[in-house]
Amino acid sequence: MRLSQSLIPTLKETPAEAQIASHRLMLRAGLVRQMSSGIYAWLPAGLRVLARIEQIVREEQNAAGAQELLMPTIQSADLWRESGRYDAYGKEMLRITDRHDRELLFGPTNEEMITAILRDTTKSYRDLPQIPYHIQWKFRDEVRPRFGVLRGREFLMKDAYSFDLDYESALLSYKKMMLAYMRTFQRIGITAIPMRADTGQIGGDLSHEFHILAPTGESGVFYDADFKAGNALSVKYDEAALNQFYQSVTTKYAATDEKHDTEIWATIPDARKREGRGIEVGQIFYFGKKYSESMNYSVIGPDGGKIFPEMGSYGIGVSRLVGAIIEAQHDDAGIIWPDAIAPFRTAILNLRQGDGACDAICESLHAEFGDDCLYDNREERAGAKFAEADLMGHPWQIIVGPRGAAKGEVELKRRASAERFELPVAQAVAMVRG
Ligand code: P5A
């Protein structure tokens, strides 16, 4: 992509409405634009990040045995009356009336809808277990939308739902999703700690929130410094490995302030106590038969009796993750994207547009990296190009100036470490390719 032709409207000034770094940087780097309170348009660079996160989430859901489907954003009020949540949900639900005066709503979550779908499509114990999921926009009419996409009203969520025949197998589904989440965050390149959490609107008695530590986080968190995420990518999806993994990530104390237990906390040595703030990027729930019973969903068991499935639900804030990652990974100059989700892995900075050698090297690099690089081919000062590349946070910058270009050399800069290398073009390409 040539920067001169792109729709990446970077801003020099700091937008006044943005209170925290990630919000400022998302606006300044041209990733999003606010369309109304808590509602954002995703511009091309922002959409690329969103799509990359979505793809990692999808691959890890699939690896855990979950199956993707797509449910609508608009739901009927009657569906929610079945579970009793239509009235309970309150003002956060955006209620809509169609031309026939039928009551609809913009879905804030999908427990009822997926239960209705499974009720219609699975009749026998042989049809379970199932873990359907989708990645779809949600709407919650938050009282205080703020911090950009971190607390929006319209936001993208991955939500999965598990249906099992008994408690043991439901718990195994819960552990599978816990592993899928840890693998997802590891692949994205961030650390998120699973913490015991309240179940709120969704209900149930077992829940973990996944928190990225950041001073601007909305939740107070307490955790044991000995928490180790380990290498989730090496854990297999078999029962023994899942149990061991679950043990290892949940034995160390970690809880949100709502679930904080001062008695247990008192038993942890002071040197290991950590108190801080976190951004909740995911939450998982086990809630048993809450929805299957209230919505009268059962399958026929082996003995001909009815079995009400044991359920759980599992959310990841896909759009929130974009802001949360920036909150955790930035410096004064701008964003520092992890390689796996950067909008462009490489930026090519042509410091002397019109110089034969510079132009030729830049064109060949642009052809080499194709869609995965952003070529700054504008007639701009070098300083402006450096500042924009740092702001946008590309993991690699290939800086092409006339002195080096004459010798067939370029300067390679790694955004995260600020390391610089002067290299022949082919070596720079090899290093970026890793
Ligand atoms: C789990 C999946 C649920 O809704 N039902 C289906 C369950 N959980 S949750 O914790 O309420 O939401 C899941 C994740 O969505 C993100 N999220 C938000 N992101 C941006 N703006 C919001 N207003 C918002 N509300 C929730 C969070 O990452 C949350 O963990």
XYZ file of C-alpha atoms and ligand atoms in Angstrom:
464
model
C 0.000 0.000 0.000
C 1.313 3.434 -0.944
C 0.791 5.948 1.835
C 0.113 8.689 -0.729
C -2.996 6.796 -1.888
C -4.141 5.375 1.435
C -7.041 6.392 3.644
C -5.018 6.636 6.840
C -5.860 10.097 8.184
C -3.182 10.581 10.849
C -3.530 13.583 13.145
C -0.706 15.781 14.431
C -2.738 17.275 17.260
C -3.943 15.346 20.259
C -7.737 15.050 20.086
C -9.194 16.867 23.100
C -11.900 14.278 23.847
C -9.461 11.399 24.368
C -8.465 10.856 27.998
C -6.176 7.853 27.703
C -3.244 6.916 25.476
C -4.907 4.166 23.452
C -7.864 6.359 22.540
C -5.582 9.240 21.541
C -3.336 6.963 19.526
C -6.192 5.197 17.752
C -7.478 8.567 16.571
C -4.029 9.984 15.809
C -2.884 6.897 13.886
C -6.048 7.027 11.762
C -7.449 3.681 12.928
C -10.977 4.753 13.875
C -13.359 7.697 13.794
C -16.139 8.296 16.272
C -19.555 8.382 14.572
C -21.639 8.928 17.724
C -21.094 8.380 21.414
C -19.498 4.925 21.808
C -19.925 4.104 18.102
C -16.910 3.956 15.797
C -16.123 3.559 12.127
C -13.082 1.372 11.515
C -10.819 2.915 8.890
C -8.604 0.698 6.706
C -5.606 0.407 9.074
C -7.842 -0.160 12.107
C -9.884 -2.737 10.250
C -6.724 -4.645 9.353
C -5.843 -4.976 13.054
C -9.396 -5.966 13.948
C -9.427 -8.606 11.203
C -6.067 -10.052 12.307
C -7.193 -10.385 15.908
C -10.465 -11.894 14.725
C -8.576 -14.462 12.643
C -6.365 -15.587 15.548
C -9.432 -15.835 17.788
C -11.198 -17.890 15.097
C -8.288 -20.276 14.543
C -7.985 -20.939 18.272
C -11.730 -21.465 18.714
C -11.636 -23.963 15.868
C -8.562 -25.681 17.356
C -10.534 -26.168 20.594
C -13.298 -27.912 18.637
C -15.726 -24.979 18.601
C -17.730 -24.403 15.399
C -18.352 -21.037 13.833
C -21.817 -19.880 12.835
C -23.328 -16.428 12.509
C -26.368 -15.202 14.382
C -28.110 -11.906 13.580
C -27.585 -8.669 15.486
C -31.341 -8.107 15.826
C -33.291 -10.409 18.137
C -36.923 -10.710 19.152
C -38.075 -9.568 22.580
C -40.097 -12.781 22.944
C -36.942 -14.852 22.941
C -35.696 -12.890 25.928
C -39.044 -13.167 27.686
C -38.525 -16.936 27.717
C -35.458 -16.643 29.932
C -36.891 -13.754 31.926
C -34.027 -11.478 30.961
C -36.069 -9.073 28.807
C -37.147 -7.101 31.844
C -34.097 -7.891 33.965
C -31.578 -6.492 31.475
C -32.691 -2.907 31.958
C -31.579 0.203 30.139
C -28.420 -1.273 28.680
C -30.569 -3.070 26.131
C -31.383 -1.135 22.977
C -35.031 -1.885 22.310
C -36.486 -1.426 18.826
C -39.997 -1.566 17.391
C -40.577 -2.543 13.768
C -43.358 -1.271 11.442
C -45.726 -4.009 12.665
C -45.168 -2.910 16.259
C -43.199 -6.055 16.962
C -40.659 -5.662 19.733
C -37.070 -6.299 18.766
C -33.696 -5.538 20.292
C -30.107 -5.148 19.206
C -28.388 -8.125 20.834
C -26.096 -7.397 23.801
C -25.232 -11.151 23.987
C -26.695 -14.402 22.599
C -27.405 -16.988 25.333
C -31.133 -17.065 24.528
C -30.744 -17.192 20.767
C -28.175 -19.981 20.725
C -30.252 -21.978 23.232
C -33.263 -21.612 20.915
C -31.178 -22.784 17.945
C -29.872 -25.854 19.790
C -33.373 -26.589 21.123
C -34.548 -26.783 17.529
C -31.641 -28.729 16.127
C -30.442 -31.190 18.783
C -32.842 -33.782 20.122
C -30.735 -36.667 21.423
C -27.852 -37.041 23.871
C -25.855 -38.192 20.820
C -26.027 -34.650 19.417
C -23.995 -33.229 22.329
C -21.500 -31.873 23.319
C -21.450 -28.768 21.119
C -19.563 -25.470 21.269
C -20.985 -23.089 18.665
C -19.544 -19.570 18.447
C -19.785 -16.450 16.352
C -17.966 -13.150 15.959
C -20.612 -10.472 15.741
C -21.327 -6.866 16.669
C -23.132 -6.288 19.936
C -24.854 -3.240 21.334
C -24.993 -2.214 24.998
C -26.319 1.204 25.818
C -23.589 1.848 28.392
C -24.296 4.740 30.777
C -20.763 6.002 30.311
C -19.195 5.007 27.019
C -15.572 6.077 27.273
C -11.957 5.425 26.435
C -12.765 4.934 22.758
C -13.291 1.300 21.777
C -12.500 0.085 25.316
C -16.006 0.852 26.473
C -18.085 1.378 23.372
C -21.784 0.974 22.843
C -21.382 -0.960 19.607
C -18.508 -3.444 19.881
C -17.282 -6.649 18.293
C -17.406 -9.758 20.458
C -16.496 -13.382 19.945
C -19.055 -15.362 21.909
C -19.022 -19.125 22.280
C -21.561 -21.294 24.107
C -21.030 -24.819 25.397
C -23.706 -27.495 25.723
C -22.857 -30.657 27.655
C -24.743 -33.603 29.129
C -23.279 -33.427 32.625
C -21.301 -31.258 34.998
C -17.938 -32.981 34.454
C -18.088 -32.565 30.733
C -19.283 -28.925 31.091
C -16.257 -28.229 33.262
C -14.043 -29.764 30.604
C -15.562 -27.390 28.011
C -14.796 -24.519 30.392
C -11.177 -25.653 30.630
C -10.947 -25.996 26.851
C -12.050 -22.390 26.453
C -9.620 -21.283 29.153
C -6.820 -22.903 27.146
C -8.115 -21.461 23.862
C -8.036 -17.995 25.440
C -4.521 -18.352 26.807
C -3.352 -19.597 23.398
C -5.122 -16.701 21.672
C -3.501 -14.047 23.882
C -0.104 -15.686 23.581
C -0.341 -15.690 19.776
C -1.433 -12.048 19.760
C 1.654 -11.280 21.845
C 0.141 -10.038 25.108
C -0.198 -11.310 28.668
C -3.711 -11.629 30.070
C -4.223 -13.066 33.545
C -7.339 -15.165 34.288
C -8.978 -13.877 37.484
C -11.896 -15.155 39.527
C -14.803 -12.880 38.706
C -18.437 -12.066 39.361
C -21.064 -13.421 36.984
C -23.311 -10.317 36.769
C -25.999 -10.258 34.053
C -25.041 -13.616 32.593
C -25.458 -15.587 35.826
C -23.955 -18.802 37.171
C -21.406 -19.690 39.798
C -18.024 -20.042 38.102
C -16.396 -17.313 36.074
C -13.008 -15.922 35.100
C -12.179 -12.578 33.579
C -8.989 -12.193 31.536
C -7.148 -8.997 32.376
C -4.386 -7.099 30.645
C -2.601 -5.124 33.338
C -2.644 -1.371 32.706
C -2.817 1.599 35.071
C -5.793 2.980 33.137
C -7.789 -0.270 33.478
C -11.354 0.047 34.764
C -11.141 -2.919 37.155
C -9.211 -3.239 40.380
C -7.313 -6.539 40.448
C -5.407 -8.525 43.072
C -2.980 -11.238 42.121
C -0.043 -13.323 43.224
C 3.213 -12.257 41.550
C 4.027 -15.954 41.162
C 1.354 -16.304 38.451
C 2.930 -17.882 35.355
C 1.063 -18.119 32.095
C 3.384 -20.879 30.826
C 3.441 -21.921 27.203
C -0.203 -22.549 26.354
C 0.700 -23.370 22.756
C 2.341 -26.616 23.856
C -0.719 -27.883 25.777
C -2.852 -30.544 24.085
C -6.642 -30.682 24.128
C -6.821 -34.004 25.982
C -8.440 -34.376 29.364
C -5.293 -34.957 31.410
C -3.410 -32.067 29.826
C -6.417 -29.739 30.211
C -6.802 -30.570 33.899
C -3.139 -30.008 34.550
C -3.146 -26.743 32.602
C -6.246 -25.465 34.406
C -4.660 -26.293 37.755
C -1.477 -24.503 36.864
C -3.136 -21.238 35.773
C -5.772 -21.095 38.509
C -3.965 -22.202 41.682
C -2.191 -18.880 42.183
C -4.459 -16.212 43.648
C -5.939 -13.785 41.113
C -9.278 -12.019 41.538
C -11.102 -8.870 40.515
C -12.083 -6.512 43.324
C -15.669 -7.856 43.259
C -14.445 -11.382 44.031
C -11.508 -10.383 46.199
C -11.251 -12.580 49.291
C -9.377 -10.821 52.075
C -8.991 -14.010 54.119
C -7.148 -15.888 51.391
C -5.237 -12.725 50.507
C -3.921 -12.543 54.062
C -2.250 -15.955 53.641
C -0.096 -14.758 50.704
C 3.369 -13.420 51.604
C 3.459 -9.630 51.265
C 6.341 -9.747 48.798
C 4.125 -11.621 46.325
C 0.998 -9.479 46.671
C 0.228 -7.367 43.651
C -2.610 -4.902 43.515
C -3.272 -2.990 40.331
C -5.657 -2.257 37.520
C -6.683 -4.365 34.572
C -8.560 -4.152 31.287
C -10.995 -7.040 30.925
C -10.525 -8.462 27.439
C -12.492 -11.656 27.941
C -14.784 -13.438 30.356
C -15.915 -17.040 30.633
C -18.894 -18.410 32.561
C -20.236 -21.750 33.696
C -23.920 -21.393 34.582
C -25.312 -24.925 34.418
C -28.977 -25.262 33.469
C -30.015 -21.627 33.898
C -31.009 -21.160 30.249
C -31.767 -24.751 29.241
C -34.316 -25.083 32.064
C -35.908 -21.648 31.747
C -36.213 -22.073 27.981
C -37.279 -25.700 28.231
C -34.456 -27.155 26.154
C -33.801 -30.821 26.763
C -32.461 -33.764 24.802
C -33.487 -37.398 25.156
C -30.993 -39.372 27.249
C -29.855 -43.004 26.703
C -32.623 -44.247 29.046
C -35.345 -42.209 27.307
C -35.429 -39.533 30.036
C -34.950 -35.790 29.537
C -31.551 -34.187 30.001
C -31.347 -30.410 30.374
C -27.914 -29.475 29.005
C -25.260 -27.898 31.194
C -24.126 -24.642 29.636
C -21.365 -22.082 29.693
C -20.614 -18.960 27.668
C -17.301 -17.470 26.662
C -16.664 -13.942 25.413
C -13.691 -12.082 23.981
C -13.918 -8.337 23.370
C -12.379 -8.311 19.892
C -12.706 -4.559 19.329
C -11.788 -3.801 22.954
C -8.586 -5.819 22.470
C -7.358 -3.322 19.875
C -7.452 -0.511 22.448
C -6.219 -2.718 25.295
C -3.160 -3.860 23.344
C -2.251 -0.249 22.548
C -2.761 0.676 26.194
C -0.227 -1.996 27.123
C 2.156 -1.388 24.199
C 2.998 2.207 23.388
C 5.565 4.889 24.138
C 5.665 8.672 23.789
C 6.122 8.398 20.015
C 3.157 6.108 19.366
C 1.913 2.549 19.081
C 4.202 -0.493 19.323
C 2.257 -3.248 17.534
C 3.000 -6.888 18.278
C 4.076 -8.535 14.989
C 1.070 -10.850 14.800
C -1.578 -8.129 14.556
C 0.154 -5.039 13.139
C -1.805 -3.453 10.293
C 1.406 -3.506 8.249
C 4.408 -5.570 9.286
C 6.808 -3.206 7.526
C 6.976 0.440 6.556
C 9.249 1.588 3.751
C 10.447 5.155 4.257
C 11.783 6.793 1.117
C 13.872 9.718 2.393
C 14.575 11.127 -1.068
C 11.579 10.716 -3.321
C 12.794 11.202 -6.922
C 16.328 9.930 -6.303
C 16.828 7.100 -8.816
C 18.524 4.665 -6.417
C 16.107 5.373 -3.519
C 13.030 5.023 -5.710
C 14.284 1.788 -7.281
C 15.021 0.130 -3.921
C 11.713 1.263 -2.445
C 9.760 0.010 -5.450
C 11.458 -3.381 -5.290
C 10.820 -3.659 -1.527
C 7.204 -2.651 -2.054
C 6.824 -5.378 -4.676
C 8.599 -7.880 -2.420
C 6.383 -7.366 0.660
C 3.167 -6.614 -1.212
C 0.067 -6.053 0.851
C 1.881 -6.418 4.163
C 3.843 -3.170 3.910
C 3.092 0.532 3.829
C 5.291 2.528 1.470
C 5.752 6.143 2.554
C 6.252 7.631 -0.900
C 5.038 11.115 -0.006
C 6.958 14.303 -0.748
C 7.610 14.928 2.948
C 10.541 15.730 5.206
C 12.400 12.756 6.653
C 11.454 13.877 10.170
C 7.745 13.752 9.358
C 8.107 10.266 7.900
C 9.944 9.006 10.994
C 7.336 10.493 13.313
C 4.427 8.954 11.397
C 6.010 5.529 11.187
C 6.647 5.578 14.950
C 3.092 6.800 15.576
C 1.567 4.024 13.458
C 3.745 1.457 15.208
C 4.867 -0.811 12.347
C 7.106 -3.538 13.835
C 9.788 -2.878 11.183
C 10.829 0.264 9.330
C 13.067 0.077 6.280
C 14.615 3.478 5.863
C 15.970 4.215 2.401
C 18.240 7.282 2.048
C 20.469 8.391 -0.811
C 23.821 7.644 0.881
C 23.001 4.022 1.665
C 21.008 3.484 -1.522
C 24.057 4.343 -3.635
C 25.791 1.316 -2.027
C 22.679 -0.852 -2.172
C 22.134 -0.499 1.592
C 19.188 0.439 3.780
C 18.640 1.084 7.447
C 16.363 -1.323 9.288
C 14.682 -0.209 12.500
C 12.858 -2.435 14.964
C 10.080 -0.362 16.530
C 9.862 -2.234 19.847
C 13.558 -2.148 20.777
C 14.636 0.859 18.656
C 17.535 -1.289 17.398
C 18.933 -0.153 14.040
C 20.893 -2.118 11.454
C 22.589 -0.914 8.273
C 22.304 -3.743 5.806
C 22.344 -4.677 2.135
C 18.754 -4.789 0.827
C 18.592 -8.601 0.625
C 19.694 -8.996 4.235
C 17.153 -6.468 5.427
C 14.436 -8.414 3.616
C 15.613 -11.661 5.179
C 15.626 -10.133 8.673
C 12.088 -8.765 8.322
C 10.912 -12.117 7.016
C 12.437 -13.612 10.190
C -19.890 -14.325 27.354
C -20.111 -14.430 25.889
C -20.801 -12.042 27.961
O -21.531 -11.266 27.387
N -22.119 -13.812 26.939
C -21.567 -14.263 25.687
C -21.047 -13.551 27.886
N -19.737 -11.676 28.663
S -19.259 -10.164 28.923
O -18.182 -10.231 29.862
O -20.345 -9.341 29.269
O -18.678 -9.625 27.561
C -17.611 -10.322 26.930
C -16.483 -9.387 26.600
O -16.950 -8.355 25.738
C -16.213 -7.184 25.959
N -17.136 -6.056 26.231
C -17.007 -4.824 25.677
N -16.128 -4.334 24.798
C -16.256 -3.043 24.428
N -17.237 -2.221 24.883
C -18.159 -2.681 25.776
N -19.123 -1.879 26.201
C -18.060 -4.035 26.206
N -18.781 -4.829 27.053
C -18.194 -6.031 27.056
C -15.305 -7.431 27.143
O -13.999 -7.744 26.687
C -15.927 -8.650 27.794
O -14.964 -9.438 28.473
